[in-house]
Structure formats: C-alpha cells, structure tokens
Backbone as CSV, one residue per row, in Angstrom:
resi,resn,N_x,N_y,N_z,CA_x,CA_y,CA_z,C_x,C_y,C_z
1,MET,183.677,49.147,-43.413,183.307,50.327,-42.864,183.852,51.525,-43.242
2,SER,183.026,52.375,-43.564,183.461,53.978,-44.368,184.049,54.766,-42.981
3,SER,185.386,55.392,-43.413,185.920,56.006,-42.649,185.176,56.960,-42.388
4,ASN,184.343,57.538,-42.934,183.542,58.395,-42.537,182.224,58.437,-41.529
5,ASP,182.013,57.100,-41.143,181.064,56.379,-40.268,181.811,55.909,-39.201
6,SER,183.323,56.008,-39.193,183.631,55.231,-38.105,183.476,55.730,-36.550
7,PRO,183.166,54.921,-35.689,182.813,55.526,-34.345,183.969,56.106,-33.217
8,PHE,185.148,56.121,-33.869,186.302,56.882,-33.273,186.296,58.400,-33.411
9,ARG,185.427,58.329,-34.772,185.951,59.668,-35.130,185.303,61.080,-34.220
10,ALA,185.602,61.973,-33.821,185.241,62.879,-32.746,183.768,63.498,-33.239
11,GLU,183.645,63.715,-34.339,182.617,64.819,-35.219,181.633,63.788,-34.956
12,PRO,180.237,64.261,-34.675,179.013,63.852,-34.466,178.674,63.095,-35.547
13,THR,177.842,61.983,-35.267,177.726,60.835,-36.239,176.032,60.223,-36.193
14,ALA,175.871,59.823,-37.698,174.581,58.837,-36.798,174.684,57.561,-35.868
15,ARG,175.782,57.514,-35.932,175.985,56.184,-34.383,175.875,57.079,-33.225
16,ASP,175.369,58.175,-32.997,175.356,59.098,-31.880,173.671,58.621,-31.699
17,GLU,172.844,58.656,-32.682,171.464,58.512,-32.204,171.199,57.035,-31.609
18,ALA,172.060,56.145,-32.014,171.845,54.534,-31.633,172.041,54.405,-29.524
19,PRO,171.522,53.861,-28.996,171.335,53.788,-27.956,173.276,53.230,-27.289
20,GLN,173.437,54.116,-26.324,174.802,53.937,-26.153,175.175,52.959,-25.095
21,PHE,176.425,52.257,-25.477,177.187,51.188,-24.781,178.338,51.420,-24.357
22,VAL,178.803,50.843,-23.497,180.469,50.854,-22.909,180.773,49.451,-22.674
23,LEU,182.143,49.403,-22.973,182.836,48.090,-22.767,183.617,48.364,-21.656
24,PRO,183.255,48.142,-20.407,184.036,47.737,-18.676,185.342,47.250,-19.104
25,LEU,186.679,47.688,-18.767,187.788,47.155,-18.315,188.143,47.528,-16.704
26,VAL,188.664,46.410,-15.899,189.249,46.646,-14.591,190.534,46.302,-14.564
27,VAL,191.330,47.301,-14.085,192.817,46.945,-13.965,193.113,46.455,-12.403
28,HIS,193.825,45.630,-12.521,193.920,45.071,-10.865,195.554,45.924,-10.748
29,ILE,195.276,46.354,-9.623,196.316,47.383,-9.053,196.167,47.429,-7.669
30,GLU,197.385,46.736,-7.047,197.589,46.591,-5.668,198.642,47.555,-5.164
31,LYS,198.419,48.081,-3.797,199.433,49.661,-3.690,200.755,48.794,-3.673
32,ALA,200.843,47.708,-3.325,202.075,47.504,-3.028,202.833,47.120,-4.318
33,GLU,202.549,46.536,-5.271,202.667,45.766,-6.612,201.845,46.245,-7.629
34,PRO,201.876,47.749,-8.060,201.465,47.892,-8.866,202.081,47.567,-10.403
35,PRO,201.214,47.228,-11.486,201.600,46.635,-12.746,202.885,48.123,-13.359
36,ALA,203.570,48.035,-14.474,204.302,48.687,-15.090,203.511,49.387,-16.029
37,ARG,203.039,50.711,-16.365,201.987,51.154,-17.299,202.298,50.455,-18.410
38,THR,203.158,50.613,-19.521,203.193,50.039,-20.594,202.249,48.369,-20.765
39,ASP,202.750,47.444,-19.790,202.222,46.244,-19.600,201.008,46.346,-19.387
40,ALA,200.612,47.112,-18.415,198.761,47.245,-18.174,198.388,48.273,-19.734
41,LEU,199.102,49.010,-20.507,198.446,49.228,-21.740,198.088,48.332,-22.427
42,GLU,199.166,47.627,-22.820,199.271,46.242,-23.938,198.294,45.330,-23.415
43,THR,198.305,45.232,-22.270,197.353,43.726,-21.502,196.017,44.149,-21.882
44,ALA,195.652,45.874,-21.723,194.167,46.108,-22.131,193.702,46.107,-23.701
45,ALA,194.859,46.222,-24.313,194.667,46.598,-25.960,194.350,44.991,-25.936
46,ARG,194.999,43.659,-25.562,194.754,42.377,-25.769,193.576,41.805,-25.244
47,ALA,193.154,42.387,-24.049,191.784,42.084,-23.676,190.696,42.480,-24.313
48,VAL,190.575,43.956,-25.277,189.651,43.564,-26.118,189.775,43.477,-26.998
49,LEU,190.570,42.748,-27.833,190.991,42.037,-28.850,190.337,40.343,-28.130
50,VAL,190.702,39.836,-27.145,190.096,38.784,-26.592,188.733,38.744,-26.509
51,MET,188.185,39.636,-26.283,186.584,39.757,-26.185,186.129,39.642,-27.314
52,LEU,186.693,40.638,-28.326,186.064,40.639,-29.716,185.852,39.174,-30.499
53,SER,187.013,38.417,-29.856,187.258,37.014,-30.408,186.520,35.873,-30.173
54,ASP,186.260,36.073,-28.952,185.738,35.361,-27.972,184.505,34.262,-28.797
55,GLU,184.532,33.105,-28.627,182.951,32.427,-28.910,181.581,32.876,-28.307
56,ARG,181.851,33.559,-27.438,180.602,34.313,-26.656,180.099,35.473,-26.800
57,SER,181.124,36.042,-27.940,180.915,37.384,-28.681,180.658,37.079,-30.075
58,LEU,180.516,36.398,-30.513,180.381,35.548,-32.194,178.662,35.168,-32.428
59,GLY,178.276,35.201,-33.645,177.451,34.427,-34.186,175.933,34.460,-32.850
60,ASP,175.621,33.195,-32.391,174.800,33.167,-31.341,174.729,32.846,-30.019
61,GLY,176.285,33.484,-29.552,176.732,33.583,-28.193,176.180,34.668,-27.062
62,GLU,176.343,34.081,-26.250,175.639,34.896,-25.069,175.967,36.104,-24.897
63,TRP,177.673,36.855,-25.425,177.547,38.294,-25.322,177.006,39.010,-26.722
64,ALA,176.740,38.083,-27.726,176.911,38.533,-29.030,176.131,39.517,-29.168
65,GLN,174.922,40.038,-28.539,174.030,40.555,-29.300,174.470,42.099,-28.453
66,ALA,174.760,41.956,-27.125,175.826,43.114,-26.226,176.795,43.571,-27.293
67,MET,177.693,42.708,-27.696,178.885,43.316,-28.532,178.291,44.052,-29.870
68,ALA,177.327,43.629,-30.855,176.491,44.055,-31.767,176.369,45.623,-31.594
69,ASP,175.339,45.882,-30.469,174.906,47.026,-30.327,175.655,47.999,-29.372
70,TRP,176.903,47.084,-29.183,177.995,48.256,-28.468,178.671,48.733,-29.528
71,GLN,178.710,47.919,-30.679,179.630,48.858,-31.905,178.836,49.015,-32.923
72,ASP,177.267,49.031,-32.912,176.785,49.868,-33.806,176.663,51.399,-33.337
73,ALA,176.948,51.223,-31.953,177.117,52.641,-31.441,178.418,53.448,-31.449
74,ARG,178.593,54.309,-30.825,179.894,55.211,-30.221,180.653,54.172,-29.576
75,ILE,181.766,53.957,-30.001,182.168,52.823,-29.397,183.119,53.189,-27.729
76,ARG,182.434,53.143,-27.099,183.036,53.542,-25.556,183.922,52.536,-24.520
77,LYS,184.933,52.806,-24.158,185.390,52.064,-22.897,185.969,52.673,-21.704
78,VAL,185.363,52.075,-20.972,186.034,53.030,-19.333,186.627,51.684,-18.559
79,VAL,187.656,52.171,-18.285,188.829,51.639,-17.167,188.669,51.962,-15.907
80,ARG,188.176,51.043,-14.839,188.427,51.118,-13.647,189.582,50.366,-13.230
81,ARG,189.641,50.716,-11.923,190.747,50.157,-11.243,190.308,48.979,-9.962
82,ALA,190.737,48.428,-9.294,190.463,47.138,-8.430,191.586,46.530,-7.410
83,ARG,191.469,46.608,-6.155,192.084,45.926,-5.892,191.797,44.978,-4.412
84,GLY,192.424,43.963,-4.140,191.532,42.990,-3.234,190.661,42.491,-3.353
85,ALA,189.532,42.892,-2.145,187.844,42.265,-2.048,187.588,43.137,-3.584
86,GLU,187.942,44.031,-3.787,187.254,44.642,-5.118,187.438,43.909,-6.245
87,TRP,188.964,43.270,-6.228,189.173,42.696,-7.648,188.456,41.279,-7.248
88,ARG,188.391,40.380,-6.153,188.008,39.068,-5.890,186.396,39.201,-6.817
89,LYS,185.621,40.463,-6.210,184.443,40.562,-6.261,184.031,40.785,-7.767
90,ALA,185.073,41.763,-8.642,184.719,41.862,-10.181,185.230,40.904,-10.961
91,SER,186.170,39.836,-10.612,186.573,38.622,-11.105,185.267,37.461,-11.018
92,ALA,184.420,37.641,-10.036,183.530,36.683,-9.991,182.260,37.280,-10.945
93,LEU,182.298,38.277,-11.926,181.405,38.568,-12.443,181.571,38.090,-13.866
94,PRO,180.751,37.915,-14.931,180.891,37.260,-16.176,181.878,38.093,-16.663
95,GLY,183.163,37.610,-17.450,183.924,38.662,-18.371,185.261,37.589,-18.415
96,ILE,186.110,38.262,-18.644,187.403,37.380,-19.231,188.588,38.222,-18.727
97,THR,189.327,37.586,-17.529,190.851,38.071,-17.382,192.220,37.650,-18.138
98,VAL,192.611,38.818,-18.612,194.084,38.977,-19.218,195.023,39.159,-18.719
99,THR,196.092,38.298,-18.695,197.330,38.872,-17.764,198.648,39.048,-19.119
100,GLY,199.299,40.311,-18.441,200.396,40.326,-19.265,201.503,40.287,-18.518
101,SER,202.934,40.519,-18.662,203.933,40.275,-17.471,203.880,40.294,-16.353
102,ALA,203.007,41.193,-15.690,202.572,41.404,-14.332,201.319,41.973,-14.054
103,ALA,200.430,42.639,-15.326,199.359,42.988,-15.226,198.396,42.489,-15.531
104,GLU,197.235,42.729,-14.974,195.853,42.061,-15.073,194.922,42.536,-15.234
105,VAL,193.935,42.865,-16.521,192.962,43.206,-16.676,191.918,42.221,-17.428
106,ARG,190.873,42.515,-16.304,189.616,41.954,-17.029,188.370,42.430,-17.595
107,VAL,187.924,41.960,-18.628,187.202,42.760,-19.684,185.560,42.327,-19.600
108,PHE,184.981,42.748,-19.583,183.497,42.307,-19.274,182.275,42.803,-20.704
109,PRO,181.387,41.961,-20.878,180.748,42.394,-22.026,180.257,43.353,-21.848
110,PRO,179.762,44.507,-23.269,179.242,45.869,-22.666,177.998,46.069,-21.908
111,VAL,177.844,47.073,-21.623,176.816,47.491,-20.985,176.279,49.096,-21.328
112,PRO,174.989,49.117,-20.968,174.309,50.383,-21.066,174.957,51.282,-20.605
113,LEU,175.052,52.533,-21.266,176.015,53.788,-20.391,175.739,54.083,-19.117
114,ASP,174.442,53.438,-18.876,174.067,54.098,-17.394,173.229,52.957,-16.644
115,GLY,174.030,51.644,-16.951,173.727,50.224,-16.549,174.481,49.580,-15.845
116,TRP,175.692,49.989,-15.188,177.057,49.338,-14.836,176.549,48.297,-13.852
117,PRO,176.819,47.067,-13.399,176.453,46.420,-12.546,177.140,47.244,-11.287
118,LYS,176.454,46.615,-10.118,176.860,47.503,-8.829,178.161,47.228,-8.336
119,GLU,178.558,45.878,-8.782,180.020,45.896,-7.799,181.258,46.289,-8.892
120,LEU,180.879,46.866,-10.369,181.799,47.536,-10.808,181.298,49.086,-11.062
121,ALA,180.188,49.544,-10.524,180.066,50.801,-10.901,180.569,51.716,-9.401
122,LYS,180.937,51.366,-8.747,181.670,51.811,-7.075,183.347,51.681,-7.724
123,LEU,183.429,51.317,-8.373,185.006,50.855,-8.731,185.636,52.402,-8.976
124,GLN,186.674,52.636,-8.884,187.135,54.030,-8.821,187.903,54.063,-10.405
125,VAL,187.644,55.341,-11.462,188.397,55.544,-12.475,189.441,56.253,-12.199
126,SER,189.628,56.941,-11.318,191.028,57.535,-10.919,191.757,56.921,-9.842
127,GLY,193.331,57.421,-10.147,194.230,56.237,-9.102,195.037,55.352,-10.216
128,THR,194.787,55.276,-11.589,195.267,54.724,-12.566,196.941,54.971,-12.932
129,ASP,197.563,55.872,-12.466,198.671,56.807,-12.243,199.456,55.325,-12.392
130,LEU,200.259,55.037,-13.439,201.385,53.729,-13.571,202.657,54.444,-14.200
131,ASP,203.716,53.720,-13.649,205.180,54.081,-14.722,205.559,53.072,-15.042
132,ASP,206.846,53.394,-15.734,207.381,52.410,-16.496,208.964,52.230,-15.716
133,PRO,209.034,51.037,-14.730,210.425,51.773,-14.013,211.542,51.152,-14.930
134,GLU,211.272,50.815,-15.974,212.787,50.323,-16.802,212.620,50.685,-18.180
135,LEU,213.644,51.148,-18.867,213.655,51.727,-20.506,212.883,50.579,-21.092
136,LEU,212.135,50.958,-21.910,211.414,50.210,-23.051,212.013,49.690,-24.060
137,PRO,212.362,48.395,-24.325,213.115,48.235,-25.593,212.253,48.220,-26.842
138,ALA,213.037,48.736,-28.039,212.157,48.796,-29.677,211.247,48.023,-29.438
139,PRO,210.249,48.177,-30.253,209.234,47.568,-30.426,209.421,46.365,-31.716
140,ASP,208.292,45.225,-31.387,208.553,44.174,-32.622,207.580,44.561,-33.530
141,ARG,208.242,45.167,-34.779,207.867,45.913,-35.871,206.811,44.791,-36.695
142,THR,207.026,43.075,-36.385,206.140,42.450,-37.120,204.880,42.119,-36.708
143,ALA,204.775,42.715,-35.352,203.234,42.786,-34.961,202.972,44.197,-34.943
144,PRO,201.449,44.080,-34.839,201.149,45.600,-34.590,201.633,46.173,-33.233
145,VAL,201.661,47.345,-33.740,202.499,48.772,-32.804,201.358,49.435,-32.796
146,ILE,200.871,50.011,-31.267,200.141,50.883,-30.970,200.702,52.131,-30.195
147,TRP,200.685,53.270,-31.244,201.479,54.297,-31.060,200.875,55.292,-30.399
148,LEU,201.126,56.159,-29.208,200.106,57.048,-28.819,200.729,58.319,-29.065
149,ASN,200.217,59.590,-29.026,200.365,60.931,-29.003,201.402,61.369,-27.878
150,PRO,202.465,61.958,-28.402,203.304,62.269,-27.773,202.673,63.730,-27.295
151,GLN,202.090,64.364,-27.594,201.507,65.610,-27.389,200.529,65.459,-26.196
152,LEU,200.136,64.313,-25.916,198.895,64.260,-24.604,199.516,63.458,-23.575
153,ASP,198.459,64.346,-22.368,198.855,63.833,-21.088,197.803,63.290,-20.717
154,MET,197.979,61.787,-20.776,196.554,60.890,-20.195,197.150,60.231,-19.098
155,SER,196.165,59.531,-18.274,196.475,59.372,-17.462,196.649,57.528,-18.126
156,ALA,197.234,56.770,-17.195,197.049,55.376,-17.627,195.588,54.803,-17.887
157,GLY,194.429,54.676,-17.167,193.309,54.667,-17.680,193.456,55.072,-18.830
158,LYS,193.305,56.134,-18.656,192.610,56.821,-20.422,193.586,56.251,-21.266
159,SER,194.936,56.136,-21.348,195.652,55.670,-22.036,195.563,54.169,-22.761
160,MET,194.704,53.340,-21.206,194.371,51.798,-21.632,193.544,51.718,-22.225
161,ALA,192.589,52.811,-22.023,191.037,52.828,-23.225,191.465,53.035,-24.870
162,GLN,192.584,53.625,-24.896,192.673,54.556,-26.093,193.519,53.289,-26.990
163,THR,194.731,52.563,-26.005,195.138,51.396,-26.741,194.103,50.397,-27.334
164,GLY,193.157,50.213,-26.169,191.789,49.272,-26.700,191.077,49.629,-27.867
165,HIS,191.276,51.087,-28.219,190.476,51.459,-29.491,191.567,50.979,-30.787
166,GLY,192.780,51.482,-30.461,193.735,50.990,-31.882,193.682,49.513,-31.560
167,ALA,193.762,49.035,-30.915,193.840,47.445,-31.320,192.246,46.896,-32.265
168,GLN,191.418,47.584,-31.206,190.043,47.504,-32.364,190.048,47.627,-33.788
169,LEU,190.483,48.934,-34.071,190.981,49.141,-35.184,191.502,48.499,-36.346
170,ALA,193.014,47.867,-35.492,193.800,46.686,-36.392,192.857,45.354,-36.688
171,TRP,191.852,45.182,-35.502,190.869,44.000,-35.887,190.204,43.999,-36.974
172,TRP,189.559,45.449,-36.924,188.493,45.213,-38.270,188.985,45.462,-39.593
173,GLU,190.727,45.985,-39.434,191.386,45.528,-40.717,191.603,44.371,-41.385
174,LEU,191.476,43.315,-40.459,191.773,42.011,-40.849,190.872,41.085,-41.517
175,SER,191.709,40.453,-42.409,190.266,39.209,-42.888,190.254,38.144,-41.517
176,ASP,189.776,37.410,-42.261,189.325,36.229,-41.223,190.404,35.269,-41.081
177,SER,191.354,35.124,-41.794,192.308,34.084,-41.845,193.733,34.980,-41.032
178,GLY,193.647,36.493,-41.199,194.024,37.267,-40.514,194.035,37.293,-39.050
179,ARG,192.678,37.194,-38.805,192.445,37.397,-37.293,192.431,35.906,-36.519
180,ASP,192.293,34.930,-37.240,192.760,33.442,-36.744,194.415,33.790,-36.780
181,ALA,195.036,33.978,-37.582,196.572,34.060,-37.144,197.046,34.808,-36.010
182,TRP,196.313,35.818,-35.977,197.033,36.950,-34.717,196.253,36.055,-33.543
183,ARG,195.197,35.693,-33.320,194.790,34.998,-31.890,195.476,33.599,-31.961
184,ALA,195.963,32.984,-32.570,196.332,31.915,-32.347,198.095,32.008,-32.285
185,ALA,198.250,33.181,-32.174,199.696,33.885,-31.724,199.623,34.354,-30.420
186,GLY,198.513,34.345,-30.103,198.146,35.042,-28.637,198.342,36.557,-28.730
187,PHE,198.006,37.327,-29.608,197.692,38.822,-29.839,198.933,39.284,-29.785
188,PRO,200.218,38.854,-29.853,201.341,39.595,-29.815,200.861,41.509,-30.218
189,LEU,201.327,42.175,-29.641,201.203,43.982,-29.837,202.187,44.479,-28.984
190,SER,202.415,45.752,-29.139,203.619,46.675,-28.378,202.681,48.072,-28.396
191,VAL,203.065,48.516,-27.373,202.324,49.911,-27.296,203.911,50.893,-26.839
192,ARG,203.826,52.007,-27.455,204.550,52.993,-27.518,204.047,54.651,-27.736
193,THR,205.045,55.515,-27.179,204.669,56.466,-27.298,205.883,57.249,-28.610
194,ALA,205.339,57.797,-29.590,206.007,58.119,-30.599,206.843,59.256,-30.493
195,ALA,207.370,59.343,-31.021,208.325,60.654,-31.223,207.781,61.816,-32.017
196,PRO,207.511,63.028,-31.350,206.846,64.439,-31.824,207.171,64.096,-33.593
197,GLY,208.188,63.922,-34.236,208.638,63.975,-35.577,207.906,62.865,-36.328
198,HIS,208.201,61.599,-35.577,207.720,60.826,-36.003,205.780,60.545,-36.062
199,TRP,205.379,60.992,-34.771,203.766,60.795,-35.069,203.337,61.890,-36.237
200,GLY,203.880,62.816,-36.515,203.484,63.643,-37.750,203.354,62.502,-39.067
201,GLU,204.627,61.773,-39.023,204.671,60.734,-40.280,203.473,60.017,-40.100
202,LEU,203.400,59.406,-38.679,202.763,58.095,-38.599,200.741,58.773,-39.194
203,THR,200.503,59.870,-38.855,199.171,60.773,-38.642,199.052,60.993,-40.673
204,ALA,200.123,60.803,-41.395,200.322,61.320,-42.696,200.637,60.068,-43.518
205,SER,200.324,58.926,-42.806,200.678,57.426,-43.648,199.805,56.671,-43.828
206,GLY,198.576,57.700,-43.382,197.226,56.583,-44.170,197.061,55.330,-43.019
207,LEU,197.614,55.710,-41.819,197.444,54.436,-41.070,196.183,54.631,-40.318
208,PRO,195.501,53.862,-39.773,194.074,53.977,-38.946,194.793,54.649,-37.678
209,VAL,193.835,55.936,-37.141,193.955,56.811,-36.036,192.968,56.776,-35.522
210,VAL,193.063,56.819,-34.137,191.774,56.927,-33.222,191.350,59.014,-32.911
211,HIS,190.397,58.747,-33.259,190.065,60.553,-33.046,189.164,60.018,-31.686
212,ASP,189.601,60.931,-30.609,188.656,60.710,-29.210,187.711,61.923,-29.345
213,ALA,186.961,61.656,-28.996,185.759,62.526,-28.669,185.635,63.466,-27.562
214,GLY,186.785,63.293,-26.532,186.837,64.458,-25.869,185.979,64.781,-24.444
215,PHE,185.306,63.188,-24.213,184.238,63.307,-23.269,185.468,63.618,-21.633
216,THR,186.552,63.104,-21.498,187.266,62.971,-20.343,188.700,63.031,-20.831
217,GLU,189.357,63.804,-19.749,190.664,64.399,-19.840,191.245,65.429,-20.629
218,ILE,191.147,65.077,-21.851,191.552,65.868,-23.105,190.601,66.274,-23.964
219,ALA,191.016,67.139,-24.776,190.347,67.860,-25.879,190.002,66.776,-26.753
220,PRO,188.985,66.664,-27.697,188.771,65.689,-28.850,189.925,66.403,-30.092
221,GLY,190.358,65.262,-30.252,191.450,64.770,-31.362,192.188,63.486,-31.185
222,GLU,193.570,63.262,-32.125,194.046,62.278,-32.159,194.840,61.757,-31.114
223,THR,194.640,60.449,-30.709,195.275,59.962,-29.386,196.319,58.743,-29.999
224,VAL,195.778,57.725,-30.651,196.812,56.568,-31.098,196.713,56.407,-32.466
225,ALA,197.698,55.935,-33.542,198.125,55.356,-34.198,198.292,54.089,-34.199
226,VAL,197.533,53.224,-35.744,198.177,51.614,-35.268,198.978,51.773,-36.508
227,GLU,200.487,50.916,-36.501,200.959,50.560,-37.364,201.187,49.023,-37.606
228,GLY,200.887,48.664,-38.680,200.550,47.101,-39.285,201.488,46.124,-38.682
229,GLY,201.349,45.100,-38.249,202.812,44.067,-38.274,202.449,43.078,-39.254
230,SER,203.894,42.601,-39.742,203.898,42.236,-41.057,203.275,40.373,-41.192
231,ARG,203.484,40.195,-39.890,202.790,38.726,-39.489,201.067,38.574,-39.868
232,PHE,200.935,39.744,-39.352,199.341,39.662,-39.436,198.674,40.608,-39.633
233,CYS,198.946,41.710,-40.021,198.215,42.444,-40.623,198.297,43.455,-41.833
234,PRO,197.561,43.369,-42.725,197.789,44.140,-44.289,197.675,45.812,-43.691
235,LEU,197.974,46.565,-42.635,198.093,47.794,-42.511,198.794,48.606,-43.174
236,PRO,199.130,49.726,-43.610,200.493,49.982,-44.134,201.473,50.489,-43.191
237,GLN,202.630,50.199,-43.560,203.574,50.683,-42.454,203.818,52.052,-42.431
238,GLY,203.975,52.786,-41.722,204.720,54.076,-41.323,206.098,53.751,-41.281
239,ARG,206.775,55.087,-42.146,207.659,55.433,-41.952,208.571,55.401,-40.669
240,ARG,209.783,54.704,-40.436,210.497,54.571,-39.454,211.257,55.562,-39.097
241,PRO,211.188,55.955,-37.455,211.623,57.075,-36.993,213.151,57.131,-36.991
C-alpha cells in the first residue's frame, strides 16, 4: 500500500470518493466495575486484529466483502459503550468478543456509515472515560508497542479507535508468516503514552504513524506511532526513551 494513499492520512485522497464504512466496536463498561483504561485500549487493538484475521473476514468468508469495502475506503472505527441488557443485546449480534485482563470489547463486521444496526446505533459514544488505577510496567519490546501522542487529550473511546488503527497498520506491514506467528501467540501488544521527547523520536524514525482526519474530539494530526516487536513485526525499532 502506498503511503500516499494511506486511509489513515488526514488530507483528502481518492479513498474519500468510495462508499464509506465503519468498523463498530463496543466496550463493556459496568458502573460498579469499569475496566482499566490501558486494558481497554489494548483489548480494542487486539479486537481489530482478531477481526482482520478471522476466517469469516478472508477469502469467501461471510464478512469478507464488507471487510474489503471498508478497507478500500477511509478507515473508520467507532467505539460505543454498553452495560447490562445493552451489552447482552450487542453480544447477540454477529461479531467477536475479545477479552483482556478485565476488559471486554466486541467487534462487529463493517457497516455503512449511516447503516448501523439499531441495537448498536442507540449505544452511547460518550461516557468512555476510564483510568489506570496502578502504575503501568514498561512495555514488552519484543511485541509491538502502540505509542499514544502525549500532546493529545482523547477520551478512552477515541483512544481505543486510534490504537485499533495502529494495530491495523502493524498488521498490514507483516508477511503472511509474520501474521500467522502473531495470531498464534494471541496478538501480544502494549499501549503506552510516549514521553514528549520520545514522541518526537518515534515520529522521526520512519515508524508507521496514524494521521487522524479530525472528525471528532481532536484536530487533524498524528495520534499514534507503532513500534515493531522483534518476535513478529519487521517494523523499524524506534530509539529507546
């Protein structure tokens, strides 16, 4: 894929002329026991990878055409929240639930931008503010690390969409054997917020970077950078902070 035709670039491209689709993700957030923020972000990223690699998304699979149409246009992901009966209804729709340490994210095959199933359309986008109750350990550098831009103040839902974009960039960089190895290992990855100085080094290192179009919450610009893990991804390795 040419970098000049990336669906993650902010400026207009020919992809904008194609019919537009969105990948819906729903995060399970109960008031009494919400998941930790980074757990939710990492689980959303893995959910995108699980959808990309699922046999129903490939070849003659039942979701393959929707996945192709979605990836031919501007790549959009929208994260909504659900609890209680809402979560149970969302879980009954065709899709895949991915779990993290405590987080649960269900990903669904792409739908037209204005064609959401009613059970998902009524779910709220707001209310996905989550926190990390404990200090995060250093990321595992042998697996991909998705670095968040420290200059941005994004909700957890917006951040989950961006980490999903980052995971998708890493997937596109892989050979078939690399994808198979990453999938077999359970798609290990880390999400962390870069230190300001480290962010500048990451974006200057030739790493894949997501450029958000600025439709929601933030102005157009860089949101995440993806540093490859030596076990799976032939991506450049950024300099250590």
